[in-house]
């Protein structure tokens, strides 16, 4: 559904009170979307995997040919494989269209 679409990942809030809030917008690409698991597998394009906090809630904006959709969730896993720097993003609040002004 969203495979090979461009995605932007930005931190929305932190779970732990004394954690570092990162204002950076990270560029990613969607590897796959698993609807039954409600998760996205993302490929980080430039950032190191350690830049992504496992204690943060992120907003993920996906741009496809027709529209922009947004969801929010947490990064469950981050690892290297033959594709590159991969993250498993667990969706908490499902997709909604982003209105353009």
Tab-separated table of N, CA and C in Angstrom, residues 13-101:
chain	number	residue	atom	x	y	z
A	13	UNK	N	6.239	13.499	21.198
A	13	UNK	CA	6.433	13.682	22.639
A	13	UNK	C	7.264	12.533	23.205
A	14	UNK	N	7.708	12.724	24.433
A	14	UNK	CA	8.529	11.730	25.117
A	14	UNK	C	7.705	10.992	26.162
A	15	UNK	N	8.059	9.749	26.411
A	15	UNK	CA	7.390	8.967	27.450
A	15	UNK	C	8.037	9.247	28.806
A	16	UNK	N	9.352	9.196	28.857
A	16	UNK	CA	10.076	9.455	30.098
A	16	UNK	C	10.225	10.950	30.322
A	17	UNK	N	10.061	11.390	31.551
A	17	UNK	CA	10.052	12.806	31.868
A	17	UNK	C	11.388	13.497	31.588
A	18	UNK	N	12.500	12.862	31.902
A	18	UNK	CA	13.812	13.503	31.770
A	18	UNK	C	14.548	13.150	30.481
A	19	UNK	N	13.853	12.653	29.480
A	19	UNK	CA	14.489	12.267	28.225
A	19	UNK	C	14.704	13.470	27.316
A	20	UNK	N	15.541	13.275	26.303
A	20	UNK	CA	15.862	14.321	25.334
A	20	UNK	C	14.798	14.371	24.244
A	21	UNK	N	14.201	15.545	24.035
A	21	UNK	CA	13.223	15.731	22.969
A	21	UNK	C	13.963	16.185	21.707
A	22	UNK	N	13.863	15.401	20.670
A	22	UNK	CA	14.570	15.661	19.411
A	22	UNK	C	13.623	16.343	18.422
A	23	UNK	N	13.972	17.550	17.981
A	23	UNK	CA	13.136	18.315	17.055
A	23	UNK	C	13.455	18.035	15.584
A	24	UNK	N	14.398	17.154	15.324
A	24	UNK	CA	14.831	16.854	13.962
A	24	UNK	C	13.737	16.116	13.191
A	25	UNK	N	13.600	16.447	11.910
A	25	UNK	CA	12.698	15.721	11.018
A	25	UNK	C	13.562	14.767	10.201
A	26	UNK	N	13.298	13.473	10.340
A	26	UNK	CA	14.112	12.454	9.685
A	26	UNK	C	13.446	11.975	8.393
A	27	UNK	N	14.253	11.821	7.363
A	27	UNK	CA	13.771	11.340	6.071
A	27	UNK	C	13.908	9.822	6.029
A	28	UNK	N	12.822	9.171	5.640
A	28	UNK	CA	12.796	7.712	5.576
A	28	UNK	C	12.075	7.258	4.315
A	29	UNK	N	12.114	5.963	4.097
A	29	UNK	CA	11.362	5.339	3.013
A	29	UNK	C	10.640	4.133	3.590
A	30	UNK	N	9.402	3.939	3.173
A	30	UNK	CA	8.618	2.806	3.667
A	30	UNK	C	9.046	1.549	2.922
A	31	UNK	N	9.469	0.528	3.676
A	31	UNK	CA	9.813	-0.751	3.071
A	31	UNK	C	8.547	-1.566	2.883
A	32	UNK	N	7.779	-1.684	3.965
A	32	UNK	CA	6.525	-2.436	3.889
A	32	UNK	C	5.579	-1.969	4.971
A	33	UNK	N	4.301	-2.170	4.723
A	33	UNK	CA	3.250	-1.880	5.692
A	33	UNK	C	2.516	-3.181	5.979
A	34	UNK	N	2.486	-3.583	7.229
A	34	UNK	CA	1.791	-4.811	7.624
A	34	UNK	C	0.517	-4.421	8.366
A	35	UNK	N	-0.565	-4.445	7.631
A	35	UNK	CA	-1.850	-3.993	8.160
A	35	UNK	C	-2.318	-4.841	9.340
A	36	UNK	N	-2.123	-6.151	9.272
A	36	UNK	CA	-2.583	-7.032	10.343
A	36	UNK	C	-1.831	-6.797	11.648
A	37	UNK	N	-0.585	-6.338	11.570
A	37	UNK	CA	0.222	-6.034	12.757
A	37	UNK	C	0.149	-4.563	13.126
A	38	UNK	N	-0.425	-3.749	12.263
A	38	UNK	CA	-0.460	-2.301	12.411
A	38	UNK	C	0.941	-1.728	12.607
A	39	UNK	N	1.837	-2.087	11.681
A	39	UNK	CA	3.193	-1.563	11.766
A	39	UNK	C	3.758	-1.263	10.379
A	40	UNK	N	4.696	-0.336	10.375
A	40	UNK	CA	5.442	0.039	9.179
A	40	UNK	C	6.892	-0.361	9.391
A	41	UNK	N	7.542	-0.800	8.334
A	41	UNK	CA	8.988	-0.991	8.361
A	41	UNK	C	9.580	0.143	7.539
A	42	UNK	N	10.409	0.938	8.188
A	42	UNK	CA	10.984	2.129	7.579
A	42	UNK	C	12.482	1.963	7.401
A	43	UNK	N	13.000	2.593	6.360
A	43	UNK	CA	14.430	2.605	6.079
A	43	UNK	C	14.922	4.033	6.281
A	44	UNK	N	15.806	4.226	7.260
A	44	UNK	CA	16.361	5.554	7.525
A	44	UNK	C	17.325	5.912	6.399
A	45	UNK	N	17.165	7.093	5.831
A	45	UNK	CA	17.984	7.460	4.683
A	45	UNK	C	19.334	8.050	5.070
A	46	UNK	N	19.369	8.930	6.077
A	46	UNK	CA	20.631	9.590	6.409
A	46	UNK	C	21.046	9.405	7.865
A	47	UNK	N	20.091	9.406	8.767
A	47	UNK	CA	20.388	9.392	10.200
A	47	UNK	C	20.864	8.022	10.662
A	48	UNK	N	21.640	8.040	11.729
A	48	UNK	CA	22.059	6.794	12.368
A	48	UNK	C	20.896	6.244	13.196
A	49	UNK	N	20.835	4.953	13.366
A	49	UNK	CA	19.745	4.339	14.111
A	49	UNK	C	19.692	4.789	15.562
A	50	UNK	N	20.838	5.098	16.136
A	50	UNK	CA	20.864	5.538	17.531
A	50	UNK	C	20.228	6.918	17.719
A	51	UNK	N	19.991	7.646	16.646
A	51	UNK	CA	19.320	8.945	16.740
A	51	UNK	C	17.838	8.786	17.065
A	52	UNK	N	17.274	7.631	16.792
A	52	UNK	CA	15.858	7.385	17.014
A	52	UNK	C	15.646	6.802	18.407
A	53	UNK	N	14.846	7.467	19.200
A	53	UNK	CA	14.595	7.037	20.573
A	53	UNK	C	13.516	5.967	20.620
A	54	UNK	N	13.737	4.969	21.456
A	54	UNK	CA	12.721	3.947	21.684
A	54	UNK	C	11.724	4.398	22.751
A	55	UNK	N	11.971	5.567	23.351
A	55	UNK	CA	11.104	6.118	24.394
A	55	UNK	C	10.282	7.297	23.909
A	56	UNK	N	10.218	7.498	22.612
A	56	UNK	CA	9.473	8.627	22.076
A	56	UNK	C	8.258	8.198	21.286
A	57	UNK	N	7.314	9.090	21.192
A	57	UNK	CA	6.161	8.887	20.317
A	57	UNK	C	6.392	9.785	19.107
A	58	UNK	N	6.345	9.177	17.933
A	58	UNK	CA	6.667	9.877	16.688
A	58	UNK	C	5.427	10.046	15.822
A	59	UNK	N	5.486	11.089	14.997
A	59	UNK	CA	4.488	11.289	13.953
A	59	UNK	C	5.154	10.939	12.632
A	60	UNK	N	4.498	10.111	11.850
A	60	UNK	CA	5.040	9.663	10.574
A	60	UNK	C	4.135	10.182	9.460
A	61	UNK	N	4.691	11.011	8.591
A	61	UNK	CA	3.952	11.570	7.459
A	61	UNK	C	4.413	10.877	6.186
A	62	UNK	N	3.485	10.215	5.518
A	62	UNK	CA	3.799	9.454	4.309
A	62	UNK	C	3.226	10.175	3.104
A	63	UNK	N	4.073	10.366	2.097
A	63	UNK	CA	3.658	11.048	0.877
A	63	UNK	C	3.598	10.016	-0.238
A	64	UNK	N	2.402	9.821	-0.800
A	64	UNK	CA	2.285	8.953	-1.968
A	64	UNK	C	1.893	9.816	-3.168
A	65	UNK	N	1.550	9.185	-4.275
A	65	UNK	CA	1.277	9.917	-5.505
A	65	UNK	C	0.092	10.868	-5.377
A	66	UNK	N	-0.893	10.508	-4.562
A	66	UNK	CA	-2.127	11.266	-4.517
A	66	UNK	C	-2.278	12.165	-3.304
A	67	UNK	N	-1.694	11.809	-2.175
A	67	UNK	CA	-1.966	12.571	-0.958
A	67	UNK	C	-0.878	12.358	0.089
A	68	UNK	N	-1.070	13.043	1.228
A	68	UNK	CA	-0.232	12.851	2.408
A	68	UNK	C	-1.104	12.230	3.483
A	69	UNK	N	-0.584	11.226	4.147
A	69	UNK	CA	-1.270	10.635	5.294
A	69	UNK	C	-0.335	10.661	6.494
A	70	UNK	N	-0.935	10.742	7.668
A	70	UNK	CA	-0.164	10.848	8.900
A	70	UNK	C	-0.651	9.797	9.884
A	71	UNK	N	0.288	9.232	10.621
A	71	UNK	CA	-0.041	8.337	11.719
A	71	UNK	C	0.950	8.613	12.842
A	72	UNK	N	0.652	8.122	14.015
A	72	UNK	CA	1.599	8.275	15.115
A	72	UNK	C	1.812	6.929	15.786
A	73	UNK	N	2.964	6.797	16.414
A	73	UNK	CA	3.307	5.543	17.060
A	73	UNK	C	4.702	5.573	17.640
A	74	UNK	N	5.215	4.380	17.920
A	74	UNK	CA	6.528	4.243	18.552
A	74	UNK	C	7.428	3.331	17.732
A	75	UNK	N	8.712	3.553	17.856
A	75	UNK	CA	9.684	2.680	17.226
A	75	UNK	C	9.889	1.488	18.163
A	76	UNK	N	9.569	0.301	17.686
A	76	UNK	CA	9.677	-0.918	18.488
A	76	UNK	C	11.048	-1.566	18.362
A	77	UNK	N	11.606	-1.521	17.156
A	77	UNK	CA	12.907	-2.139	16.903
A	77	UNK	C	13.677	-1.259	15.933
A	78	UNK	N	14.993	-1.347	16.005
A	78	UNK	CA	15.864	-0.681	15.033
A	78	UNK	C	17.083	-1.580	14.839
A	79	UNK	N	17.421	-1.842	13.584
A	79	UNK	CA	18.504	-2.785	13.297
A	79	UNK	C	19.029	-2.568	11.884
A	80	UNK	N	20.208	-3.139	11.644
A	80	UNK	CA	20.827	-3.146	10.328
A	80	UNK	C	20.491	-4.453	9.639
A	81	UNK	N	20.234	-4.404	8.336
A	81	UNK	CA	20.187	-5.613	7.528
A	81	UNK	C	20.706	-5.270	6.135
A	82	UNK	N	20.535	-6.143	5.162
A	82	UNK	CA	21.098	-5.904	3.829
A	82	UNK	C	20.488	-4.688	3.136
A	83	UNK	N	19.282	-4.269	3.535
A	83	UNK	CA	18.666	-3.069	2.960
A	83	UNK	C	19.245	-1.786	3.532
A	84	UNK	N	19.711	-1.851	4.766
A	84	UNK	CA	20.270	-0.665	5.424
A	84	UNK	C	19.772	-0.551	6.851
A	85	UNK	N	19.471	0.681	7.268
A	85	UNK	CA	19.065	0.977	8.641
A	85	UNK	C	17.542	0.881	8.740
A	86	UNK	N	17.059	-0.179	9.350
A	86	UNK	CA	15.634	-0.506	9.366
A	86	UNK	C	15.038	-0.239	10.744
A	87	UNK	N	13.798	0.270	10.753
A	87	UNK	CA	13.054	0.478	11.994
A	87	UNK	C	11.668	-0.130	11.859
A	88	UNK	N	11.228	-0.762	12.928
A	88	UNK	CA	9.843	-1.241	12.984
A	88	UNK	C	9.058	-0.196	13.760
A	89	UNK	N	8.098	0.430	13.074
A	89	UNK	CA	7.295	1.507	13.642
A	89	UNK	C	5.905	0.963	13.953
A	90	UNK	N	5.568	0.892	15.249
A	90	UNK	CA	4.266	0.378	15.678
A	90	UNK	C	3.257	1.522	15.708
A	91	UNK	N	2.215	1.404	14.895
A	91	UNK	CA	1.212	2.463	14.780
A	91	UNK	C	0.280	2.417	15.982
A	92	UNK	N	0.075	3.590	16.607
A	92	UNK	CA	-0.851	3.696	17.729
A	92	UNK	C	-2.127	4.432	17.322
A	93	UNK	N	-1.963	5.522	16.611
A	93	UNK	CA	-3.106	6.247	16.050
A	93	UNK	C	-3.013	6.117	14.552
A	94	UNK	N	-4.034	5.523	13.966
A	94	UNK	CA	-4.019	5.166	12.552
A	94	UNK	C	-3.890	6.324	11.588
A	95	UNK	N	-4.018	6.020	10.323
A	95	UNK	CA	-3.787	6.977	9.255
A	95	UNK	C	-4.936	7.968	9.119
A	96	UNK	N	-4.568	9.208	8.917
A	96	UNK	CA	-5.544	10.229	8.556
A	96	UNK	C	-4.899	11.142	7.531
A	97	UNK	N	-5.713	11.704	6.661
A	97	UNK	CA	-5.185	12.555	5.605
A	97	UNK	C	-4.750	13.897	6.162
A	98	UNK	N	-3.658	14.394	5.640
A	98	UNK	CA	-3.153	15.689	6.024
A	98	UNK	C	-3.704	16.700	5.039
A	99	UNK	N	-4.429	17.666	5.544
A	99	UNK	CA	-5.008	18.677	4.688
A	99	UNK	C	-3.960	19.720	4.348
A	100	UNK	N	-3.913	20.098	3.087
A	100	UNK	CA	-2.980	21.117	2.645
A	100	UNK	C	-3.681	22.453	2.615
A	101	UNK	N	-3.039	23.466	3.172
A	101	UNK	CA	-3.628	24.811	3.178
A	101	UNK	C	-3.096	25.640	2.044
